[in-house]
Amino acid sequence: ANTLWNRDRDEAAGRAFGEFLERYPYDERVPDALYGRARIAHAAGRYADAADAYAGLIRRFPGSTVARDARFRLGWIRYQ
């Protein structure tokens, strides 16, 4: 999924993140996959989806390495 995202294949990356989350719901990389899906929605202008995804990530994994950035991005969406 990250490779697709890095190659700007966001739609395919979003699907790959979703498949990963379905297959491995307890994997240590789940916060990163949730963050990737949120960033893709944000970049696509799907702000409500992105906000929901950021909020879900923060709620489920408040101490994760991506939670701080998710908080910032969620605040930015709400500010706009």
PDB file of C-alpha atoms in Angstrom:
ATOM      1  CA  ALA A   1       0.000   0.000   0.000  1.00  0.00           C
ATOM      2  CA  ASN A   2       2.777   2.444   0.885  1.00  0.00           C
ATOM      3  CA  THR A   3       4.539   1.750  -2.405  1.00  0.00           C
ATOM      4  CA  LEU A   4       1.364   2.556  -4.329  1.00  0.00           C
ATOM      5  CA  TRP A   5       0.846   5.699  -2.264  1.00  0.00           C
ATOM      6  CA  ASN A   6       4.436   6.818  -2.840  1.00  0.00           C
ATOM      7  CA  ARG A   7       3.883   6.370  -6.575  1.00  0.00           C
ATOM      8  CA  ASP A   8       0.798   8.619  -6.431  1.00  0.00           C
ATOM      9  CA  ARG A   9      -1.568   5.743  -7.094  1.00  0.00           C
ATOM     10  CA  ASP A  10      -3.847   6.901  -4.309  1.00  0.00           C
ATOM     11  CA  GLU A  11      -7.000   5.014  -5.280  1.00  0.00           C
ATOM     12  CA  ALA A  12      -5.144   1.691  -5.425  1.00  0.00           C
ATOM     13  CA  ALA A  13      -3.278   2.530  -2.222  1.00  0.00           C
ATOM     14  CA  GLY A  14      -6.540   3.270  -0.423  1.00  0.00           C
ATOM     15  CA  ARG A  15      -7.890  -0.123  -1.460  1.00  0.00           C
ATOM     16  CA  ALA A  16      -4.658  -1.824  -0.393  1.00  0.00           C
ATOM     17  CA  PHE A  17      -4.754  -0.126   3.014  1.00  0.00           C
ATOM     18  CA  GLY A  18      -8.357  -1.264   3.398  1.00  0.00           C
ATOM     19  CA  GLU A  19      -7.485  -4.853   2.498  1.00  0.00           C
ATOM     20  CA  PHE A  20      -4.608  -4.789   4.982  1.00  0.00           C
ATOM     21  CA  LEU A  21      -6.903  -3.527   7.740  1.00  0.00           C
ATOM     22  CA  GLU A  22      -9.425  -6.284   7.022  1.00  0.00           C
ATOM     23  CA  ARG A  23      -6.807  -9.036   6.975  1.00  0.00           C
ATOM     24  CA  TYR A  24      -4.676  -7.874   9.879  1.00  0.00           C
ATOM     25  CA  PRO A  25      -6.851  -5.849  12.283  1.00  0.00           C
ATOM     26  CA  TYR A  26      -4.433  -6.333  15.197  1.00  0.00           C
ATOM     27  CA  ASP A  27      -1.150  -5.768  13.388  1.00  0.00           C
ATOM     28  CA  GLU A  28       1.210  -3.162  14.834  1.00  0.00           C
ATOM     29  CA  ARG A  29       1.024  -1.290  11.506  1.00  0.00           C
ATOM     30  CA  VAL A  30      -2.729  -0.650  11.747  1.00  0.00           C
ATOM     31  CA  PRO A  31      -2.245   2.990  12.881  1.00  0.00           C
ATOM     32  CA  ASP A  32      -0.081   3.655   9.824  1.00  0.00           C
ATOM     33  CA  ALA A  33      -2.657   2.079   7.512  1.00  0.00           C
ATOM     34  CA  LEU A  34      -5.440   4.149   9.073  1.00  0.00           C
ATOM     35  CA  TYR A  35      -3.302   7.247   8.709  1.00  0.00           C
ATOM     36  CA  GLY A  36      -2.606   6.450   5.057  1.00  0.00           C
ATOM     37  CA  ARG A  37      -6.306   6.089   4.301  1.00  0.00           C
ATOM     38  CA  ALA A  38      -7.025   9.370   6.078  1.00  0.00           C
ATOM     39  CA  ARG A  39      -4.304  11.212   4.156  1.00  0.00           C
ATOM     40  CA  ILE A  40      -5.581   9.844   0.850  1.00  0.00           C
ATOM     41  CA  ALA A  41      -9.133  10.980   1.631  1.00  0.00           C
ATOM     42  CA  HIS A  42      -7.792  14.380   2.694  1.00  0.00           C
ATOM     43  CA  ALA A  43      -5.778  14.826  -0.497  1.00  0.00           C
ATOM     44  CA  ALA A  44      -8.824  13.867  -2.571  1.00  0.00           C
ATOM     45  CA  GLY A  45     -10.892  16.583  -0.914  1.00  0.00           C
ATOM     46  CA  ARG A  46     -13.093  14.117   0.946  1.00  0.00           C
ATOM     47  CA  TYR A  47     -12.790  16.150   4.132  1.00  0.00           C
ATOM     48  CA  ALA A  48     -15.601  14.517   6.105  1.00  0.00           C
ATOM     49  CA  ASP A  49     -14.139  11.065   5.412  1.00  0.00           C
ATOM     50  CA  ALA A  50     -10.660  12.280   6.293  1.00  0.00           C
ATOM     51  CA  ALA A  51     -11.867  13.888   9.530  1.00  0.00           C
ATOM     52  CA  ASP A  52     -13.673  10.694  10.533  1.00  0.00           C
ATOM     53  CA  ALA A  53     -10.578   8.642   9.750  1.00  0.00           C
ATOM     54  CA  TYR A  54      -8.233  10.952  11.673  1.00  0.00           C
ATOM     55  CA  ALA A  55     -10.592  11.010  14.654  1.00  0.00           C
ATOM     56  CA  GLY A  56     -10.891   7.217  14.629  1.00  0.00           C
ATOM     57  CA  LEU A  57      -7.123   6.838  14.521  1.00  0.00           C
ATOM     58  CA  ILE A  58      -6.675   9.260  17.421  1.00  0.00           C
ATOM     59  CA  ARG A  59      -9.361   7.527  19.466  1.00  0.00           C
ATOM     60  CA  ARG A  60      -8.029   3.997  18.873  1.00  0.00           C
ATOM     61  CA  PHE A  61      -4.295   4.720  18.960  1.00  0.00           C
ATOM     62  CA  PRO A  62      -3.700   7.966  20.872  1.00  0.00           C
ATOM     63  CA  GLY A  63      -0.076   7.118  21.596  1.00  0.00           C
ATOM     64  CA  SER A  64       0.900   6.007  18.099  1.00  0.00           C
ATOM     65  CA  THR A  65       3.631   7.747  16.171  1.00  0.00           C
ATOM     66  CA  VAL A  66       1.106   9.117  13.645  1.00  0.00           C
ATOM     67  CA  ALA A  67      -1.493  10.320  16.172  1.00  0.00           C
ATOM     68  CA  ARG A  68       0.185  13.697  16.669  1.00  0.00           C
ATOM     69  CA  ASP A  69       0.086  14.492  12.962  1.00  0.00           C
ATOM     70  CA  ALA A  70      -3.485  13.161  12.754  1.00  0.00           C
ATOM     71  CA  ARG A  71      -4.487  15.616  15.503  1.00  0.00           C
ATOM     72  CA  PHE A  72      -2.924  18.492  13.587  1.00  0.00           C
ATOM     73  CA  ARG A  73      -4.589  17.499  10.319  1.00  0.00           C
ATOM     74  CA  LEU A  74      -7.963  17.000  11.994  1.00  0.00           C
ATOM     75  CA  GLY A  75      -7.680  20.467  13.513  1.00  0.00           C
ATOM     76  CA  TRP A  76      -6.765  21.923  10.136  1.00  0.00           C
ATOM     77  CA  ILE A  77      -9.802  20.337   8.478  1.00  0.00           C
ATOM     78  CA  ARG A  78     -12.070  21.719  11.193  1.00  0.00           C
ATOM     79  CA  TYR A  79     -10.468  25.140  10.859  1.00  0.00           C
ATOM     80  CA  GLN A  80     -11.134  25.311   7.129  1.00  0.00           C
TER      81      GLN A  80
END
